[in-house]
XYZ file of N, CA and C in Angstrom:
522
model
N 5.910 19.771 19.502
C 4.782 19.190 18.837
C 5.110 17.808 18.221
N 3.968 17.078 18.042
C 4.228 15.656 17.443
C 3.323 15.637 16.322
N 3.483 14.523 15.541
C 2.569 14.115 14.455
C 2.215 12.659 14.669
N 0.893 12.311 14.733
C 0.418 11.072 14.858
C 0.444 10.086 13.772
N 0.712 8.852 13.992
C 0.775 7.890 13.124
C -0.444 6.853 13.169
N -1.098 6.777 12.258
C -2.251 5.755 12.333
C -1.779 4.463 11.854
N -2.171 3.384 12.756
C -1.703 2.111 12.329
C -2.706 1.107 12.812
N -2.866 0.077 12.131
C -2.250 -0.436 11.039
C -3.300 -0.510 9.817
N -2.983 -0.084 8.778
C -3.883 -0.060 7.601
C -3.584 -1.251 6.703
N -4.483 -1.964 6.435
C -5.899 -2.161 6.948
C -6.193 -3.559 7.131
N -7.214 -3.870 7.795
C -7.649 -5.318 8.123
C -6.621 -6.240 8.768
N -5.888 -5.536 9.626
C -4.881 -6.085 10.668
C -5.678 -6.746 11.760
N -5.809 -8.046 11.710
C -6.857 -8.519 12.704
C -6.076 -9.409 13.761
N -4.854 -9.700 13.480
C -4.250 -10.843 14.386
C -2.897 -10.642 14.227
N -2.212 -11.228 15.330
C -0.524 -11.201 15.378
C -0.006 -12.638 14.963
N -0.708 -13.743 15.244
C -0.485 -14.881 14.710
C -0.241 -15.143 13.228
N 0.786 -15.498 12.717
C 0.950 -15.592 11.070
C 0.450 -14.250 10.455
N 0.697 -13.098 11.087
C 0.274 -11.978 10.686
C 0.862 -11.457 9.279
N 1.947 -12.067 8.892
C 2.453 -11.788 7.505
C 1.929 -12.780 6.444
N 1.101 -13.735 6.884
C 0.491 -14.787 5.907
C -0.975 -14.595 5.799
N -1.607 -14.063 6.732
C -3.160 -14.167 6.796
C -3.678 -13.137 5.643
N -4.741 -13.643 4.949
C -5.259 -12.786 3.977
C -6.695 -12.418 4.422
N -6.841 -11.213 4.580
C -8.335 -10.794 4.936
C -9.193 -10.551 3.525
N -10.127 -11.257 3.247
C -10.792 -11.085 2.180
C -12.165 -10.366 2.432
N -12.339 -9.162 1.882
C -13.423 -8.390 2.325
C -14.054 -7.524 1.136
N -15.235 -7.471 0.942
C -15.855 -6.759 -0.248
C -15.794 -5.213 0.117
N -15.924 -4.458 -0.939
C -15.780 -2.974 -0.903
C -16.980 -2.363 0.110
N -18.028 -2.975 0.130
C -19.163 -2.265 0.955
C -18.770 -2.493 2.419
N -18.338 -3.618 2.734
C -17.904 -3.981 4.089
C -16.657 -3.182 4.511
N -15.754 -2.999 3.675
C -14.673 -2.064 3.979
C -15.135 -0.630 4.289
N -15.998 0.004 3.425
C -16.391 1.273 3.746
C -17.295 1.477 4.844
N -18.333 0.500 5.127
C -19.122 0.753 6.160
C -18.674 0.099 7.426
N -17.901 -0.662 7.535
C -17.214 -1.224 8.738
C -15.826 -0.959 9.238
N -14.946 -1.124 8.263
C -13.560 -1.141 8.529
C -12.945 0.315 8.356
N -13.308 1.070 7.270
C -12.841 2.329 6.934
C -13.221 3.492 7.819
N -14.434 3.576 8.491
C -14.753 4.681 9.225
C -13.754 5.282 10.262
N -13.071 4.495 10.988
C -12.178 4.943 11.974
C -10.864 5.535 11.321
N -10.520 5.048 10.277
C -9.363 5.698 9.365
C -9.762 6.979 8.713
N -11.109 6.980 8.313
C -11.479 8.267 7.636
C -11.570 9.274 8.710
N -12.120 8.985 9.891
C -11.958 10.031 11.068
C -10.718 10.534 11.265
N -9.638 9.591 11.398
C -8.319 10.253 11.700
C -7.721 10.874 10.455
N -8.040 10.576 9.293
C -7.558 11.361 8.039
C -8.219 12.757 8.206
N -9.517 12.780 8.510
C -10.166 13.993 8.720
C -9.635 14.983 9.713
N -9.144 14.306 10.874
C -8.465 14.941 11.889
C -6.992 15.338 11.701
N -6.502 15.121 10.528
C -5.263 15.606 10.089
C -3.904 14.684 10.477
N -4.163 13.346 10.600
C -3.191 12.501 11.062
C -2.042 12.710 9.976
N -0.703 12.640 10.481
C 0.480 12.850 9.783
C 0.891 11.730 8.821
N 0.678 10.440 9.310
C 1.239 9.324 8.571
C 0.361 8.235 8.830
N 0.248 7.256 7.996
C -0.441 6.011 8.035
C 0.441 4.820 8.049
N 0.560 3.884 8.878
C 1.331 2.659 8.802
C 0.726 1.602 8.153
N 1.072 0.963 7.045
C 0.539 -0.095 6.473
C 0.933 -1.375 7.165
N 0.243 -2.423 7.103
C 0.404 -3.698 7.887
C 0.974 -4.819 7.208
N 1.370 -5.976 7.967
C 1.888 -7.036 7.384
C 1.124 -8.014 6.552
N -0.206 -7.964 6.847
C -1.165 -8.974 6.336
C -1.421 -8.608 4.926
N -2.292 -9.520 4.340
C -2.679 -9.475 2.933
C -4.135 -9.022 2.991
N -4.470 -8.230 1.963
C -5.887 -7.702 1.765
C -6.547 -8.125 0.390
N -7.283 -8.989 0.399
C -7.971 -9.508 -0.921
C -6.754 -10.005 -1.911
N -5.890 -10.692 -1.337
C -4.828 -11.353 -2.041
C -3.561 -10.538 -2.326
N -3.559 -9.278 -1.833
C -2.401 -8.615 -1.928
C -1.712 -8.067 -0.775
N -0.561 -8.142 -0.545
C 0.093 -7.575 0.818
C -0.299 -6.242 0.928
N -0.741 -5.793 2.230
C -1.223 -4.473 2.607
C -0.483 -3.342 2.215
N 0.893 -3.499 2.199
C 1.742 -2.306 1.996
C 2.101 -2.281 0.476
N 1.654 -3.233 -0.288
C 1.624 -3.299 -1.688
C 0.377 -3.402 -2.467
N -0.662 -2.854 -1.766
C -2.069 -2.917 -2.334
C -2.378 -1.535 -2.839
N -2.337 -1.341 -4.162
C -2.729 0.050 -4.755
C -4.132 0.283 -4.435
N -5.051 -0.724 -4.432
C -6.581 -0.335 -4.139
C -6.798 0.349 -2.865
N -6.146 -0.231 -1.755
C -6.344 0.360 -0.459
C -5.445 1.583 -0.192
N -4.371 1.635 -0.682
C -3.389 2.764 -0.349
C -3.629 3.882 -1.171
N -3.658 3.759 -2.500
C -3.672 4.852 -3.318
C -5.238 5.263 -3.755
N -5.851 4.326 -4.119
C -7.264 4.491 -4.570
C -8.180 4.879 -3.298
N -8.244 4.105 -2.301
C -9.037 4.345 -1.169
C -8.671 5.328 -0.190
N -7.375 5.259 0.245
C -6.829 6.112 1.337
C -6.330 7.435 0.902
N -5.607 7.502 -0.210
C -5.037 8.734 -0.695
C -6.039 9.389 -1.569
N -6.819 8.908 -2.456
C -7.693 9.417 -3.289
C -9.073 9.578 -2.759
N -9.733 8.533 -2.377
C -11.221 8.647 -1.935
C -11.225 9.227 -0.430
N -10.395 8.831 0.339
C -10.333 9.551 1.720
C -9.677 10.902 1.738
N -8.883 11.220 0.777
C -8.191 12.440 0.714
C -7.149 12.552 1.608
N -6.493 11.473 2.033
C -5.181 11.549 2.886
C -4.034 12.193 2.142
N -3.521 13.244 2.875
C -2.537 14.068 2.353
C -1.002 13.708 2.823
N -1.052 13.005 4.076
C 0.317 12.550 4.614
C 0.958 11.509 3.896
N 1.865 10.836 4.563
C 2.663 9.713 3.997
C 2.333 8.416 4.553
N 2.498 7.392 3.655
C 2.210 5.985 4.045
C 3.590 5.362 4.448
N 3.722 4.926 5.673
C 5.048 4.095 5.996
C 4.758 2.702 6.107
N 5.749 1.876 5.990
C 5.477 0.354 6.140
C 5.754 0.128 7.650
N 5.144 -0.921 8.153
C 5.486 -1.360 9.471
C 6.837 -1.972 9.223
N 7.568 -2.243 10.550
C 9.040 -2.661 10.539
C 9.129 -3.927 9.657
N 9.834 -4.067 8.543
C 10.104 -5.224 7.805
C 8.864 -5.630 7.212
N 7.868 -4.966 6.771
C 6.512 -5.480 6.385
C 6.790 -5.680 4.821
N 7.533 -4.912 4.206
C 7.392 -5.025 2.604
C 8.139 -6.299 2.190
N 7.538 -6.817 1.219
C 7.946 -8.093 0.531
C 8.416 -7.978 -0.795
N 8.374 -6.822 -1.379
C 9.010 -6.610 -2.723
C 8.955 -5.207 -3.047
N 9.512 -4.775 -4.277
C 9.710 -3.454 -4.669
C 8.343 -2.913 -5.123
N 7.183 -3.664 -5.158
C 5.865 -3.154 -5.552
C 5.299 -2.181 -4.609
N 5.744 -2.219 -3.456
C 5.237 -1.190 -2.441
C 5.268 0.200 -2.792
N 6.385 0.656 -3.259
C 6.519 2.114 -3.653
C 5.567 2.516 -4.767
N 5.343 1.670 -5.802
C 4.465 1.856 -6.870
C 3.127 1.762 -6.393
N 2.630 0.879 -5.457
C 1.240 0.746 -4.946
C 0.925 1.835 -4.054
N 1.866 2.619 -3.342
C 1.421 3.674 -2.535
C 2.106 3.850 -1.201
N 3.082 2.996 -0.865
C 3.864 3.112 0.350
C 4.862 4.190 -0.143
N 5.096 5.184 0.914
C 6.012 6.361 0.555
C 7.332 6.219 1.405
N 7.336 5.354 2.413
C 8.537 5.233 3.179
C 8.686 3.766 3.619
N 9.897 3.187 3.627
C 10.222 1.882 3.897
C 10.779 1.914 5.257
N 10.375 1.074 6.336
C 11.045 0.966 7.550
C 11.541 -0.523 7.762
N 12.793 -0.626 8.217
C 13.755 0.316 8.476
C 14.658 0.780 7.417
N 14.223 0.348 6.076
C 14.945 0.891 4.943
C 16.123 0.124 4.534
N 16.372 -1.100 5.156
C 17.526 -1.843 4.871
C 17.361 -3.155 3.963
N 16.187 -3.254 3.607
C 15.728 -4.407 2.626
C 16.030 -4.335 1.277
N 16.386 -3.297 0.783
C 16.808 -2.771 -0.695
C 15.449 -2.524 -1.514
N 14.201 -2.657 -0.983
C 13.060 -2.242 -1.828
C 12.894 -0.862 -2.051
N 13.618 0.112 -1.385
C 13.554 1.400 -1.583
C 15.078 2.050 -1.885
N 15.707 1.044 -2.553
C 17.170 1.487 -2.849
C 17.199 2.342 -3.989
N 18.382 3.079 -4.283
C 18.339 4.074 -5.439
C 18.007 3.307 -6.777
N 18.505 2.126 -6.817
C 18.142 1.230 -8.089
C 16.610 1.047 -8.192
N 16.007 0.679 -7.068
C 14.546 0.331 -7.001
C 13.771 1.487 -7.370
N 14.117 2.607 -6.789
C 13.437 4.023 -6.943
C 13.499 4.457 -8.295
N 14.681 4.193 -9.034
C 14.943 4.685 -10.277
C 13.866 4.071 -11.372
N 13.207 3.046 -10.986
C 12.245 2.508 -12.027
C 10.891 3.056 -11.693
N 10.742 3.810 -10.829
C 9.397 4.473 -10.678
C 9.272 5.760 -11.508
N 7.981 6.144 -12.007
C 7.893 7.409 -12.765
C 8.225 8.598 -11.873
N 8.766 9.564 -12.478
C 9.166 10.717 -11.781
C 7.995 11.262 -10.882
N 6.901 11.325 -11.552
C 5.738 11.864 -10.724
C 5.544 11.109 -9.382
N 5.797 9.934 -9.352
C 5.500 9.076 -8.195
C 6.675 9.388 -7.022
N 7.859 9.669 -7.602
C 8.883 10.009 -6.592
C 8.714 11.390 -6.127
N 8.104 12.377 -6.886
C 7.898 13.643 -6.439
C 6.735 13.448 -5.462
N 5.665 12.736 -5.702
C 4.496 12.518 -4.653
C 5.120 11.941 -3.388
N 5.881 10.880 -3.444
C 6.562 10.335 -2.201
C 7.313 11.424 -1.287
N 8.289 12.153 -2.070
C 8.930 13.072 -1.256
C 7.974 14.144 -0.910
N 7.053 14.692 -1.573
C 6.092 15.841 -1.145
C 5.307 15.305 0.012
N 4.859 14.148 0.125
C 4.038 13.605 1.071
C 4.838 13.591 2.500
N 6.055 13.010 2.306
C 6.906 12.862 3.669
C 7.313 14.292 4.139
N 7.897 15.023 3.281
C 8.477 16.358 3.733
C 7.292 17.346 4.165
N 6.141 17.388 3.348
C 5.126 18.247 3.747
C 4.477 17.804 5.149
N 4.403 16.543 5.295
C 3.859 15.991 6.538
C 4.696 16.280 7.689
N 5.994 16.325 7.561
C 7.012 16.653 8.522
C 6.893 18.176 8.787
N 6.644 18.862 7.801
C 6.709 20.289 7.933
C 5.479 20.883 8.784
N 4.429 20.103 8.759
C 3.140 20.419 9.624
C 3.503 20.009 11.030
N 4.463 19.369 11.411
C 4.616 19.071 12.684
C 5.623 20.196 13.407
N 5.115 20.965 14.484
C 5.965 21.862 15.034
C 7.266 21.579 15.372
N 7.575 20.439 15.840
C 8.849 20.062 16.199
C 9.998 20.146 15.033
N 9.529 19.955 13.840
C 10.261 20.277 12.611
C 10.348 21.629 12.134
N 9.273 22.464 12.412
C 9.376 23.877 12.117
C 10.142 24.813 13.013
N 10.020 24.343 14.208
C 10.753 25.166 15.266
C 11.621 24.289 16.180
N 12.640 23.671 15.692
C 13.381 22.754 16.547
C 14.195 23.291 17.642
N 14.165 22.531 18.794
C 14.639 23.026 19.930
C 15.704 21.893 20.262
N 16.981 22.159 20.269
C 18.107 21.081 20.542
C 17.743 20.288 21.660
N 17.247 20.672 22.731
C 17.113 19.989 23.900
C 16.092 18.925 24.010
N 14.997 19.138 22.859
C 13.917 18.185 22.661
C 13.812 17.729 21.345
N 14.719 17.872 20.417
C 14.727 17.434 19.126
C 15.423 16.121 18.969
N 14.784 15.228 18.393
C 15.399 13.854 18.037
C 15.333 13.760 16.432
N 16.443 13.780 15.779
C 16.405 13.525 14.361
C 17.590 12.827 13.863
N 17.567 12.509 12.621
C 18.810 11.749 11.963
C 20.050 12.310 12.445
N 21.026 11.381 12.825
C 22.239 11.797 13.183
C 22.663 12.318 14.488
N 21.441 12.310 15.350
C 21.506 12.566 16.898
C 21.412 11.488 17.766
N 21.936 11.569 18.960
C 21.913 10.464 19.829
C 20.598 10.781 20.502
N 19.487 10.124 20.245
C 18.227 10.292 20.989
C 17.949 9.442 22.108
N 18.932 8.653 22.560
C 18.594 7.591 23.570
C 18.079 8.468 24.998
N 18.709 9.610 25.278
C 18.147 10.151 26.472
C 16.680 10.668 26.357
N 16.250 11.126 25.155
C 14.915 11.578 24.920
C 13.930 10.438 24.866
N 14.426 9.325 24.209
C 13.629 8.084 24.074
C 13.289 7.414 25.386
N 14.414 7.265 26.153
C 14.394 6.427 27.357
C 14.235 6.999 28.647
N 14.472 8.445 28.603
C 14.414 9.159 29.870
C 13.379 10.274 30.032
N 12.515 10.300 29.042
C 11.342 11.465 29.090
C 10.152 10.837 29.798
N 9.784 11.662 30.720
C 8.541 11.147 31.495
C 7.441 11.952 30.765
N 6.481 11.180 30.042
C 5.486 11.733 29.163
C 4.137 11.753 29.997
N 4.061 11.231 31.266
C 2.778 11.305 31.935
C 2.627 12.558 32.737
N 1.511 13.136 32.745
C 1.136 14.315 33.488
C -0.155 14.143 34.177
N -0.532 15.015 35.067
C -1.939 14.890 35.698
C -2.953 15.013 34.606
N -2.768 15.895 33.600
C -3.601 16.009 32.497
C -3.818 14.804 31.578
N -2.638 14.150 31.414
C -2.600 12.853 30.582
C -3.398 11.726 31.420
N -3.320 11.706 32.687
C -3.911 10.705 33.638
C -5.495 10.955 33.675
N -5.855 12.170 33.655
C -7.211 12.547 33.696
C -7.919 12.204 32.453
N -7.224 12.587 31.321
C -7.745 12.338 29.892
C -7.889 10.791 29.799
N -7.017 9.901 30.195
C -7.093 8.549 30.174
C -8.206 7.925 30.946
N -8.536 8.593 31.975
C -9.721 8.011 32.652
C -11.118 8.301 32.110
């Protein structure tokens, strides 16, 4: 089994200058135009949401408490975890604002020292979201060594040599 990751939250409109662009949008437009696809996937049980590189109303998307914690987690009821896009974080503010996992995790923003500044309830929430989200994925509940890719394993064979296309996949794609 797999867990789906919804990306990119939110207002990720372009690749050029993607870490500099600021999408300025009022709340009504967010809820009526931009949020419905995200709400649908949250309702369908998506495992994780990936925050994006851009800014939203002046705040970097992975450091935006209004969109991540208030809108996504509270108002939409998202129970999974929020992960950053690769190297999207720009400061330690991301964890406090609602990002639960830093990718690739080498920037120091989720270091032991940085996480020690967070309230214990926030750390518990982060760990609960990531671990409970993973527990809902059958591959983590019923690992099969021949198809499991996890930390500490050499996954190159699974990543680069797996044929994921079947007649059913092709029919669905049409």
